[in-house]
Short mmCIF file of C-alpha atoms in Angstrom, two decimals:
data_model
loop_
_atom_site.label_atom_id
_atom_site.label_comp_id
_atom_site.label_asym_id
_atom_site.label_seq_id
_atom_site.Cartn_x
_atom_site.Cartn_y
_atom_site.Cartn_z
CA UNK A 75 38.58 -21.77 -25.22
CA UNK A 76 38.11 -19.97 -28.48
CA UNK A 77 34.47 -18.98 -27.91
CA UNK A 78 33.15 -16.55 -25.31
CA UNK A 79 29.50 -15.79 -24.61
CA UNK A 80 29.72 -12.01 -24.46
CA UNK A 81 26.68 -11.05 -22.43
CA UNK A 82 26.46 -7.39 -21.41
CA UNK A 83 24.52 -5.78 -18.59
CA UNK A 84 22.82 -3.18 -20.84
CA UNK A 85 20.24 -4.25 -23.37
CA UNK A 86 20.81 -3.47 -27.05
CA UNK A 87 24.63 -3.29 -27.02
CA UNK A 88 27.22 -5.19 -29.04
CA UNK A 89 26.79 -8.50 -27.19
CA UNK A 90 26.64 -11.75 -29.13
CA UNK A 91 29.27 -14.49 -29.42
CA UNK A 92 32.89 -13.45 -29.47
CA UNK A 93 35.78 -15.56 -30.82
CA UNK A 94 39.39 -15.02 -29.71
CA UNK A 95 42.62 -16.65 -30.78
CA UNK A 96 43.79 -19.28 -28.28
CA UNK A 97 47.40 -18.31 -28.93
CA UNK A 98 47.56 -14.51 -29.02
CA UNK A 99 44.04 -13.75 -27.64
CA UNK A 100 43.26 -11.50 -30.60
CA UNK A 101 39.62 -10.83 -31.47
CA UNK A 102 38.82 -12.91 -34.58
CA UNK A 103 35.03 -12.60 -34.44
CA UNK A 104 34.73 -10.60 -37.67
CA UNK A 105 37.49 -12.28 -39.70
CA UNK A 106 38.59 -15.67 -40.95
CA UNK A 107 39.64 -18.12 -38.24
CA UNK A 108 41.20 -21.60 -38.23
CA UNK A 109 39.44 -24.18 -36.03
CA UNK A 110 40.97 -27.50 -34.95
CA UNK A 111 38.89 -30.40 -36.28
CA UNK A 112 40.18 -32.84 -33.65
CA UNK A 113 37.33 -32.14 -31.17
CA UNK A 114 38.29 -35.06 -28.91
CA UNK A 115 41.46 -33.21 -27.82
CA UNK A 116 40.88 -29.58 -28.83
CA UNK A 117 37.29 -28.48 -28.21
CA UNK A 118 36.44 -25.07 -29.69
CA UNK A 119 40.11 -24.37 -30.40
CA UNK A 120 40.54 -21.36 -32.74
CA UNK A 121 43.62 -19.64 -34.18
CA UNK A 122 44.01 -16.46 -36.16
CA UNK A 123 45.57 -16.69 -39.63
CA UNK A 124 48.89 -15.20 -38.42
CA UNK A 125 49.37 -17.70 -35.57
CA UNK A 126 48.34 -20.60 -37.82
CA UNK A 127 50.86 -19.61 -40.51
CA UNK A 128 53.63 -19.42 -37.91
CA UNK A 129 52.73 -22.86 -36.50
CA UNK A 130 51.98 -21.63 -33.00
CA UNK A 131 50.09 -23.91 -30.62
CA UNK A 132 49.04 -24.06 -26.99
CA UNK A 133 47.65 -26.70 -24.65
CA UNK A 134 47.38 -30.10 -26.35
CA UNK A 135 47.04 -28.81 -29.90
CA UNK A 136 49.54 -30.31 -32.32
CA UNK A 137 49.53 -28.49 -35.70
CA UNK A 138 51.59 -31.28 -37.34
CA UNK A 139 49.01 -34.04 -36.81
CA UNK A 140 45.67 -32.34 -36.09
CA UNK A 141 43.32 -31.61 -38.93
CA UNK A 142 41.77 -28.16 -39.25
CA UNK A 143 39.00 -26.29 -41.02
CA UNK A 144 38.84 -22.74 -42.31
CA UNK A 145 35.79 -20.82 -41.03
CA UNK A 146 34.86 -17.66 -42.85
CA UNK A 147 32.56 -14.90 -41.71
CA UNK A 148 29.12 -15.65 -43.18
CA UNK A 149 28.28 -11.98 -43.40
CA UNK A 150 26.14 -12.18 -46.53
CA UNK A 151 22.39 -11.56 -46.93
CA UNK A 152 20.25 -14.63 -47.60
CA UNK A 153 16.66 -13.98 -46.36
CA UNK A 154 16.57 -10.20 -45.88
CA UNK A 155 18.82 -7.49 -47.42
CA UNK A 156 19.93 -6.16 -43.99
CA UNK A 157 20.37 -9.46 -42.13
CA UNK A 158 23.42 -11.64 -42.66
CA UNK A 159 23.58 -15.42 -42.59
CA UNK A 160 25.59 -15.31 -39.36
CA UNK A 161 22.87 -13.25 -37.67
CA UNK A 162 20.15 -15.61 -38.92
CA UNK A 163 22.07 -18.52 -37.41
CA UNK A 164 22.48 -16.70 -34.08
CA UNK A 165 18.77 -15.78 -34.13
CA UNK A 166 17.69 -19.42 -34.38
CA UNK A 167 20.28 -20.47 -31.84
CA UNK A 168 19.13 -17.80 -29.36
CA UNK A 169 15.44 -18.68 -29.85
CA UNK A 170 16.24 -22.31 -29.11
CA UNK A 171 18.31 -21.41 -26.06
CA UNK A 172 16.15 -18.74 -24.43
CA UNK A 173 12.74 -19.56 -25.91
CA UNK A 174 10.40 -17.59 -28.15
CA UNK A 175 9.26 -14.42 -26.45
CA UNK A 176 12.55 -13.70 -24.67
CA UNK A 177 13.52 -11.28 -27.43
CA UNK A 178 15.80 -9.18 -25.22
CA UNK A 179 17.97 -12.22 -24.47
CA UNK A 180 17.92 -13.28 -28.11
CA UNK A 181 18.98 -9.77 -29.18
CA UNK A 182 21.90 -9.92 -26.73
CA UNK A 183 22.85 -13.29 -28.15
CA UNK A 184 22.92 -11.91 -31.70
CA UNK A 185 24.83 -8.73 -30.79
CA UNK A 186 25.56 -6.00 -33.29
CA UNK A 187 23.31 -3.56 -31.38
CA UNK A 188 20.17 -5.36 -32.49
CA UNK A 189 17.10 -4.36 -30.41
CA UNK A 190 14.49 -6.76 -29.11
CA UNK A 191 11.72 -5.16 -31.23
CA UNK A 192 13.86 -5.43 -34.34
CA UNK A 193 14.63 -9.10 -33.65
CA UNK A 194 10.98 -9.93 -32.95
CA UNK A 195 9.69 -8.22 -36.10
CA UNK A 196 12.35 -9.90 -38.25
CA UNK A 197 11.48 -13.32 -36.88
CA UNK A 198 7.75 -12.94 -37.52
CA UNK A 199 8.20 -11.36 -40.97
CA UNK A 200 10.81 -13.84 -42.19
CA UNK A 201 9.75 -17.13 -40.62
CA UNK A 202 6.15 -16.96 -39.34
CA UNK A 203 4.51 -14.90 -42.12
CA UNK A 204 6.46 -16.58 -44.92
CA UNK A 205 4.53 -17.91 -47.90
CA UNK A 206 6.64 -21.09 -47.61
CA UNK A 207 6.00 -21.51 -43.88
CA UNK A 208 7.69 -23.00 -41.89
CA UNK A 209 10.64 -22.13 -44.20
CA UNK A 210 11.62 -18.60 -45.24
CA UNK A 211 10.81 -17.52 -48.79
CA UNK A 212 14.44 -17.60 -50.03
CA UNK A 213 15.40 -20.83 -48.25
CA UNK A 214 16.09 -22.81 -51.44
CA UNK A 215 19.85 -23.63 -51.87
CA UNK A 216 19.86 -22.33 -55.43
CA UNK A 217 18.16 -19.05 -54.47
CA UNK A 218 20.90 -16.36 -54.52
CA UNK A 219 18.69 -13.31 -54.91
CA UNK A 220 20.18 -11.10 -52.19
CA UNK A 221 23.70 -12.49 -52.59
CA UNK A 222 23.74 -11.33 -56.20
CA UNK A 223 22.08 -7.98 -55.46
CA UNK A 224 24.40 -6.94 -52.59
CA UNK A 225 28.12 -7.84 -52.78
CA UNK A 226 29.83 -9.10 -49.63
CA UNK A 227 32.05 -6.00 -49.31
CA UNK A 228 29.09 -3.63 -49.59
CA UNK A 229 27.01 -5.60 -47.10
CA UNK A 230 29.84 -5.72 -44.55
CA UNK A 231 30.47 -1.99 -44.98
CA UNK A 232 26.76 -1.28 -44.38
CA UNK A 233 26.81 -3.51 -41.31
CA UNK A 234 29.90 -1.80 -39.92
CA UNK A 235 28.36 1.64 -40.54
CA UNK A 236 25.13 0.60 -38.77
CA UNK A 237 27.04 -0.73 -35.75
CA UNK A 238 29.12 2.46 -35.48
CA UNK A 239 26.03 4.69 -35.67
CA UNK A 240 24.19 2.74 -33.00
CA UNK A 241 27.30 2.66 -30.82
CA UNK A 242 27.56 6.46 -30.95
CA UNK A 243 23.84 6.79 -30.26
CA UNK A 244 24.17 4.47 -27.25
CA UNK A 245 27.01 6.58 -25.83
CA UNK A 246 25.02 9.82 -26.06
CA UNK A 247 21.77 8.27 -24.79
CA UNK A 248 20.54 8.88 -21.23
CA UNK A 249 21.49 5.94 -18.98
CA UNK A 250 18.57 3.63 -18.36
CA UNK A 251 17.16 3.57 -14.84
CA UNK A 252 17.98 0.24 -13.18
CA UNK A 253 15.00 -1.95 -12.53
CA UNK A 254 13.71 -1.93 -8.98
CA UNK A 255 12.02 -5.28 -9.25
CA UNK A 256 13.54 -8.50 -10.58
CA UNK A 257 12.08 -9.73 -13.84
CA UNK A 258 12.34 -13.42 -13.08
CA UNK A 259 8.94 -15.11 -13.06
CA UNK A 260 9.12 -16.55 -9.57
CA UNK A 261 6.73 -15.99 -6.63
CA UNK A 262 9.35 -14.15 -4.51
CA UNK A 263 9.83 -11.39 -7.09
CA UNK A 264 6.61 -9.46 -6.43
CA UNK A 265 5.21 -7.49 -3.50
CA UNK A 266 2.15 -9.78 -3.52
CA UNK A 267 3.32 -13.15 -2.27
CA UNK A 268 2.74 -16.00 -4.69
CA UNK A 269 2.28 -13.84 -7.81
CA UNK A 270 4.55 -14.54 -10.80
CA UNK A 271 4.75 -11.30 -12.84
CA UNK A 272 6.39 -12.87 -15.89
CA UNK A 273 3.52 -15.33 -16.37
CA UNK A 274 0.75 -13.16 -14.85
CA UNK A 275 -0.25 -16.14 -12.75
CA UNK A 276 -0.36 -17.10 -9.09
CA UNK A 277 1.51 -19.97 -7.52
CA UNK A 278 -1.77 -20.80 -5.82
CA UNK A 279 -4.73 -19.65 -7.90
CA UNK A 280 -7.38 -17.52 -6.24
CA UNK A 281 -10.25 -19.87 -7.17
CA UNK A 282 -10.43 -23.53 -8.15
CA UNK A 283 -6.76 -24.24 -7.55
CA UNK A 284 -7.50 -27.97 -8.01
CA UNK A 285 -9.41 -27.54 -11.28
CA UNK A 286 -6.73 -29.38 -13.30
CA UNK A 287 -6.80 -32.50 -11.13
CA UNK A 288 -10.06 -33.73 -12.68
CA UNK A 289 -8.70 -33.62 -16.26
CA UNK A 290 -4.98 -34.34 -15.85
CA UNK A 291 -5.35 -38.08 -16.63
CA UNK A 292 -8.17 -37.77 -19.16
CA UNK A 293 -7.40 -39.06 -22.68
CA UNK A 294 -9.21 -38.58 -26.00
CA UNK A 295 -8.45 -40.73 -29.05
CA UNK A 296 -9.75 -40.08 -32.58
CA UNK A 297 -13.18 -41.73 -32.99
CA UNK A 298 -13.28 -42.79 -29.36
CA UNK A 299 -16.63 -42.69 -27.57
CA UNK A 300 -18.90 -42.36 -30.64
CA UNK A 301 -21.72 -44.92 -30.49
CA UNK A 302 -23.41 -44.04 -33.78
CA UNK A 303 -21.44 -42.16 -36.43
CA UNK A 304 -24.55 -41.18 -38.43
CA UNK A 305 -26.32 -39.55 -35.49
CA UNK A 306 -23.24 -38.49 -33.53
CA UNK A 307 -24.50 -40.13 -30.36
CA UNK A 308 -21.84 -40.52 -27.70
CA UNK A 309 -21.25 -43.28 -25.24
CA UNK A 310 -22.05 -42.55 -21.55
CA UNK A 311 -18.36 -42.48 -20.64
CA UNK A 312 -17.64 -39.92 -23.34
CA UNK A 313 -20.61 -37.81 -22.26
CA UNK A 314 -19.24 -37.85 -18.72
CA UNK A 315 -15.84 -36.72 -20.00
CA UNK A 316 -17.40 -33.86 -21.95
CA UNK A 317 -19.36 -32.79 -18.87
CA UNK A 318 -16.15 -32.74 -16.84
CA UNK A 319 -14.48 -30.67 -19.56
CA UNK A 320 -17.37 -28.16 -19.49
CA UNK A 321 -16.97 -27.82 -15.72
CA UNK A 322 -13.22 -27.34 -16.16
CA UNK A 323 -13.73 -24.64 -18.81
CA UNK A 324 -16.23 -22.81 -16.60
CA UNK A 325 -13.70 -22.81 -13.76
CA UNK A 326 -11.02 -21.43 -16.07
CA UNK A 327 -13.43 -18.70 -17.16
CA UNK A 328 -14.14 -17.79 -13.52
CA UNK A 329 -10.41 -17.70 -12.83
CA UNK A 330 -9.81 -15.36 -15.76
CA UNK A 331 -12.63 -13.07 -14.62
CA UNK A 332 -11.11 -12.81 -11.14
CA UNK A 333 -7.69 -11.96 -12.61
CA UNK A 334 -9.31 -9.38 -14.85
CA UNK A 335 -10.69 -7.61 -11.77
CA UNK A 336 -7.23 -7.69 -10.13
CA UNK A 337 -5.49 -6.17 -13.13
CA UNK A 338 -8.27 -3.67 -13.94
CA UNK A 339 -8.42 -2.20 -10.41
CA UNK A 340 -4.64 -2.38 -9.77
CA UNK A 341 -5.04 -4.58 -6.70
CA UNK A 342 -1.57 -6.06 -7.18
CA UNK A 343 0.02 -2.70 -6.26
CA UNK A 344 -0.15 -3.62 -2.59
CA UNK A 345 2.12 -0.95 -1.11
CA UNK A 346 0.42 1.85 -3.03
CA UNK A 347 -3.03 0.72 -1.89
CA UNK A 348 -1.88 0.39 1.74
CA UNK A 349 -0.48 3.94 1.70
CA UNK A 350 -3.79 5.24 0.34
CA UNK A 351 -5.72 3.41 3.08
CA UNK A 352 -3.52 4.95 5.77
CA UNK A 353 -4.54 8.43 4.60
CA UNK A 354 -8.25 7.62 5.00
CA UNK A 355 -10.23 7.70 8.22
CA UNK A 356 -11.72 4.55 9.76
CA UNK A 357 -15.19 5.45 8.50
CA UNK A 358 -13.91 5.97 4.95
CA UNK A 359 -12.06 2.64 4.99
CA UNK A 360 -15.18 0.80 6.18
CA UNK A 361 -17.27 2.52 3.51
CA UNK A 362 -14.86 1.58 0.69
CA UNK A 363 -14.60 -2.02 1.92
CA UNK A 364 -18.40 -2.33 1.77
CA UNK A 365 -18.38 -0.88 -1.77
CA UNK A 366 -15.68 -3.23 -3.14
CA UNK A 367 -18.14 -5.92 -4.39
CA UNK A 368 -19.42 -3.35 -6.93
CA UNK A 369 -15.92 -3.13 -8.46
CA UNK A 370 -16.58 -6.26 -10.54
CA UNK A 371 -19.27 -4.40 -12.48
CA UNK A 372 -17.26 -1.19 -13.07
CA UNK A 373 -14.09 0.02 -14.63
CA UNK A 374 -11.39 1.36 -12.34
CA UNK A 375 -12.05 5.05 -13.09
CA UNK A 376 -15.80 4.59 -12.62
CA UNK A 377 -15.25 2.79 -9.31
CA UNK A 378 -12.97 5.59 -8.06
CA UNK A 379 -15.64 8.18 -8.91
CA UNK A 380 -18.27 5.98 -7.26
CA UNK A 381 -16.24 5.81 -4.02
CA UNK A 382 -15.64 9.56 -4.07
CA UNK A 383 -19.40 10.07 -4.34
CA UNK A 384 -20.03 7.76 -1.39
CA UNK A 385 -17.45 9.61 0.71
CA UNK A 386 -18.99 12.95 -0.24
CA UNK A 387 -22.45 11.70 0.73
CA UNK A 388 -21.16 10.42 4.06
CA UNK A 389 -19.51 13.77 4.80
CA UNK A 390 -22.74 15.57 3.96
CA UNK A 391 -24.74 13.31 6.28
CA UNK A 392 -22.28 13.87 9.11
CA UNK A 393 -22.37 17.65 8.55
CA UNK A 394 -26.19 17.66 8.53
CA UNK A 395 -26.30 15.64 11.77
CA UNK A 396 -23.82 18.01 13.40
CA UNK A 397 -25.79 21.09 12.31
CA UNK A 398 -29.02 19.58 13.63
CA UNK A 399 -27.34 18.95 16.98
CA UNK A 400 -26.07 22.55 17.07
CA UNK A 401 -29.55 23.87 16.28
CA UNK A 402 -30.98 21.69 19.05
CA UNK A 403 -28.64 23.30 21.62
CA UNK A 404 -29.30 26.77 20.14
CA UNK A 405 -25.87 27.34 18.60
CA UNK A 406 -26.10 29.91 15.82
CA UNK A 407 -22.54 30.47 14.56
CA UNK A 408 -19.53 28.36 13.58
CA UNK A 409 -17.24 29.73 16.29
CA UNK A 410 -19.61 28.63 19.05
CA UNK A 411 -20.07 25.29 17.31
CA UNK A 412 -16.32 24.66 17.21
CA UNK A 413 -16.06 25.52 20.91
CA UNK A 414 -18.95 23.17 21.66
CA UNK A 415 -17.33 20.29 19.76
CA UNK A 416 -13.98 20.85 21.51
CA UNK A 417 -15.53 20.79 24.98
CA UNK A 418 -17.70 17.84 24.02
CA UNK A 419 -14.59 15.85 23.07
CA UNK A 420 -12.94 16.81 26.35
CA UNK A 421 -15.94 15.61 28.35
CA UNK A 422 -16.01 12.34 26.40
CA UNK A 423 -12.45 11.42 27.34
CA UNK A 424 -12.90 12.48 30.98
CA UNK A 425 -13.65 9.50 33.24
CA UNK A 426 -16.52 9.65 35.72
CA UNK A 427 -15.68 9.97 38.55
CA UNK A 428 -12.33 11.30 37.38
CA UNK A 429 -10.68 12.63 40.54
CA UNK A 430 -10.00 11.37 44.04
CA UNK A 431 -12.43 13.99 45.38
CA UNK A 432 -15.31 12.65 43.34
CA UNK A 433 -14.57 9.06 44.37
CA UNK A 434 -14.37 10.14 48.03
CA UNK A 435 -17.56 12.20 47.86
CA UNK A 436 -19.48 9.34 46.26
CA UNK A 437 -18.21 6.86 48.90
CA UNK A 438 -19.08 9.18 51.88
CA UNK A 439 -22.58 10.04 50.67
CA UNK A 440 -24.92 7.61 52.51
CA UNK A 441 -28.07 8.69 50.69
CA UNK A 442 -28.94 6.99 47.44
CA UNK A 443 -29.22 9.22 44.43
CA UNK A 444 -32.74 10.34 43.68
CA UNK A 445 -34.14 8.96 40.44
CA UNK A 446 -33.85 11.65 37.80
CA UNK A 447 -33.67 11.84 34.06
CA UNK A 448 -30.18 11.91 32.53
CA UNK A 449 -29.31 15.32 31.12
CA UNK A 450 -27.79 15.75 27.73
CA UNK A 451 -24.25 17.05 27.29
CA UNK A 452 -25.65 20.31 25.98
CA UNK A 453 -27.72 20.97 29.10
CA UNK A 454 -24.74 20.08 31.28
CA UNK A 455 -22.61 22.56 29.38
CA UNK A 456 -25.12 25.42 29.64
CA UNK A 457 -26.67 24.64 33.07
CA UNK A 458 -25.24 27.66 34.97
CA UNK A 459 -26.19 30.15 32.27
CA UNK A 460 -29.79 29.17 31.38
CA UNK A 461 -32.85 28.82 33.64
CA UNK A 462 -34.10 25.33 34.40
CA UNK A 463 -36.88 24.34 32.01
CA UNK A 464 -38.18 21.13 30.49
CA UNK A 465 -35.75 19.87 27.82
CA UNK A 466 -36.62 17.05 25.41
CA UNK A 467 -39.58 16.04 27.51
CA UNK A 468 -37.44 15.90 30.71
CA UNK A 469 -39.05 16.73 34.05
CA UNK A 470 -38.20 19.98 35.75
CA UNK A 471 -35.63 19.50 38.55
CA UNK A 472 -37.04 19.37 42.11
CA UNK A 473 -37.89 22.59 43.90
CA UNK A 474 -35.03 22.07 46.33
CA UNK A 475 -32.64 22.51 43.40
CA UNK A 476 -33.44 25.99 42.15
CA UNK A 477 -31.80 27.34 38.99
CA UNK A 478 -29.70 29.77 41.02
CA UNK A 479 -28.69 27.27 43.73
CA UNK A 480 -24.96 26.85 44.21
CA UNK A 481 -25.52 23.22 45.11
CA UNK A 482 -27.39 22.23 41.94
CA UNK A 483 -24.46 20.24 40.61
CA UNK A 484 -21.72 18.27 42.30
CA UNK A 485 -18.33 19.90 41.63
CA UNK A 486 -19.98 22.58 39.49
CA UNK A 487 -21.23 20.83 36.37
CA UNK A 488 -18.25 18.66 35.58
CA UNK A 489 -20.22 15.44 35.21
CA UNK A 490 -23.50 17.03 34.13
CA UNK A 491 -25.69 14.97 36.55
CA UNK A 492 -27.94 16.21 39.31
CA UNK A 493 -26.81 15.16 42.79
CA UNK A 494 -29.03 15.78 45.86
CA UNK A 495 -27.31 17.75 48.59
CA UNK A 496 -28.27 18.13 52.25
CA UNK A 497 -29.53 21.48 53.48
CA UNK A 498 -26.56 23.25 55.07
CA UNK A 499 -25.63 26.87 55.77
CA UNK A 500 -23.58 28.67 53.20
CA UNK A 501 -19.85 28.91 53.85
CA UNK A 502 -18.89 32.41 54.86
CA UNK A 503 -15.85 33.44 52.85
CA UNK A 504 -14.27 36.82 53.53
CA UNK A 505 -11.24 38.39 51.88
CA UNK A 506 -7.92 38.16 53.65
CA UNK A 507 -6.91 41.23 55.65
CA UNK A 508 -5.13 43.81 53.51
CA UNK A 509 -6.02 42.17 50.17
CA UNK A 510 -8.46 42.96 47.39
CA UNK A 511 -10.60 40.11 45.96
CA UNK A 512 -9.48 38.86 42.55
CA UNK A 513 -11.89 39.45 39.69
CA UNK A 514 -12.25 36.13 37.79
CA UNK A 515 -13.72 35.96 34.29
CA UNK A 516 -13.73 33.40 31.49
CA UNK A 517 -11.09 35.46 29.69
CA UNK A 518 -8.44 35.53 32.44
CA UNK A 519 -9.40 32.17 34.00
CA UNK A 520 -10.07 29.50 31.32
CA UNK A 521 -10.91 26.82 33.93
CA UNK A 522 -13.49 28.93 35.75
CA UNK A 523 -16.44 26.90 34.39
CA UNK A 524 -15.20 23.86 36.36
CA UNK A 525 -15.94 25.54 39.71
CA UNK A 526 -19.19 26.07 41.57
CA UNK A 527 -20.35 29.52 42.70
CA UNK A 528 -19.02 28.97 46.23
CA UNK A 529 -15.64 27.84 44.89
CA UNK A 530 -15.48 30.85 42.58
CA UNK A 531 -16.10 33.26 45.46
CA UNK A 532 -13.54 31.43 47.63
CA UNK A 533 -10.87 31.65 44.93
CA UNK A 534 -11.68 35.33 44.39
CA UNK A 535 -11.36 36.13 48.09
CA UNK A 536 -8.14 34.13 48.52
CA UNK A 537 -6.70 35.38 45.18
CA UNK A 538 -6.14 31.84 43.84
CA UNK A 539 -6.59 31.01 40.16
CA UNK A 540 -8.93 28.08 39.33
CA UNK A 541 -6.21 25.80 37.98
CA UNK A 542 -3.96 25.88 41.10
CA UNK A 543 -7.08 25.55 43.26
CA UNK A 544 -8.08 22.35 41.45
CA UNK A 545 -4.57 20.94 41.87
CA UNK A 546 -4.57 21.72 45.61
CA UNK A 547 -8.01 20.19 46.04
CA UNK A 548 -7.01 17.00 44.25
CA UNK A 549 -3.83 16.60 46.33
CA UNK A 550 -5.80 17.07 49.56
CA UNK A 551 -8.46 14.56 48.57
CA UNK A 552 -5.86 12.04 47.47
CA UNK A 553 -4.14 12.29 50.87
CA UNK A 554 -7.50 12.10 52.68
CA UNK A 555 -8.37 8.96 50.72
CA UNK A 556 -5.19 7.32 51.91
CA UNK A 557 -6.06 8.19 55.59
CA UNK A 558 -9.64 6.97 55.50
CA UNK A 559 -11.32 10.25 54.52
CA UNK A 560 -9.97 12.43 57.37
CA UNK A 561 -7.12 14.92 57.42
CA UNK A 562 -5.40 17.16 59.95
CA UNK A 563 -5.36 20.88 59.36
CA UNK A 564 -1.58 21.05 59.72
CA UNK A 565 -1.17 18.30 57.11
CA UNK A 566 -3.48 20.17 54.77
CA UNK A 567 -1.45 23.36 55.16
CA UNK A 568 1.74 21.48 54.36
CA UNK A 569 0.16 19.96 51.25
CA UNK A 570 -0.97 23.33 49.91
CA UNK A 571 2.55 24.83 49.87
CA UNK A 572 1.03 28.32 49.93
CA UNK A 573 0.24 30.86 52.64
CA UNK A 574 -0.86 29.09 55.84
CA UNK A 575 -3.93 31.32 56.15
CA UNK A 576 -5.06 30.41 52.62
CA UNK A 577 -4.39 26.73 53.26
CA UNK A 578 -6.38 26.80 56.49
CA UNK A 579 -9.28 28.59 54.77
CA UNK A 580 -9.33 25.93 52.00
CA UNK A 581 -9.29 23.14 54.61
CA UNK A 582 -12.25 24.70 56.48
CA UNK A 583 -14.17 25.01 53.19
CA UNK A 584 -13.67 21.33 52.32
CA UNK A 585 -14.71 20.24 55.85
CA UNK A 586 -17.79 22.48 55.73
CA UNK A 587 -18.95 20.89 52.47
CA UNK A 588 -18.42 17.39 53.88
CA UNK A 589 -15.82 16.43 51.29
CA UNK A 590 -13.22 15.50 53.94
CA UNK A 591 -13.41 14.93 57.69
CA UNK A 592 -11.41 16.76 60.31
CA UNK A 593 -9.07 14.42 62.13
#
């Protein structure tokens, strides 16, 4: 074949249609070529002048019997001083092949380092804005204005110089970044399924997707439907058609308004919006979702500022509520407030009852709990440190539960609820022979607030830190739960894995308080 569609991967390069000799494969695009006129046998068969003069032939071409035609390079200006006739022909051919608007493809079809903007401007200036529209201004056969002004040799030299300059500029230019997204206008080429970016339309429209069905078979003929020409009165059928058209136009307007909101607020950038939502908290996401209906009445920048104001207001309200709660529990500095919030979160995630001991104690207690008002988390936190007094209109605890009583709360104040206890003698805890009691404070024992006064004294006498004590107690109660609430002293000593005297003292303390039974 003598003709090759030379399409390149980079826009704005040489491109265009390239002709080669079918005998020696020489490039004859920019020179005179000999084409076989017998198209039935030799389709697009071209020879250079040298091969034609030597009588060379390939394939089924027979130079003795086949007719031929001499094709020259039409590199002369006809409509514009810097556009040749060959480029004008390729421009019209490319517009017919790729369609108006695909100027990048048309520029590649023309070649010669023509850019898409240059091709588009030339088409509109020469053909669309012509005084002789739809023909160019110098389209008359006898009009030789530019041919006489610019000789062929000068025009070809200018064209060659322009191509060389643009070729050098293209070599020194920074390589273009490859496109991440395909440019084809198909639904699968966008991160939002069903959106066609080339046409700015959806495969399934957001609203009134069946709007065209009512008008697809409607026909209007000149003069049809007019009952009285003088008054312009229409027939009922024509009035019905016009009403349907008004409804159709209103639906198109609503569709355009919805698309305008999508483009204005960048809702088609799905991945970007999802990443922004992930950075927000649940409350912020709910707040922005409730504010989205107002986006139709605002520009994108105004809506962003509006949402920032709503988030700022919400943060202020939350801070005010938190400060009011701190004031209510008599917290006067930020450090104490942070500690309060941390312990409040810990109590919230702690289940009630949370340990085997608490489940066992609640199952072995035959007396129903006395009706009492539920304490707040603040009073539960500060119960050992402050005297009992009415709080928020709550009744004062019964006299049997004095502020200094060690049995005011079950398991210290872990669950923050008052639990009635039976009157029993206090457990006598003495230090082990030859040992000094351990001094426990909140600084050296962080878990000390989880223990009652009796448990604190027991741990001090036995020199056991609160955290190991809680672990030993939980293991004993778990084993007692498995054996029906009773446990042997030897088994308890084995579970403790500490000094037998300490283990026996712990077992006696648990039996004395009624938490486990002696087997």
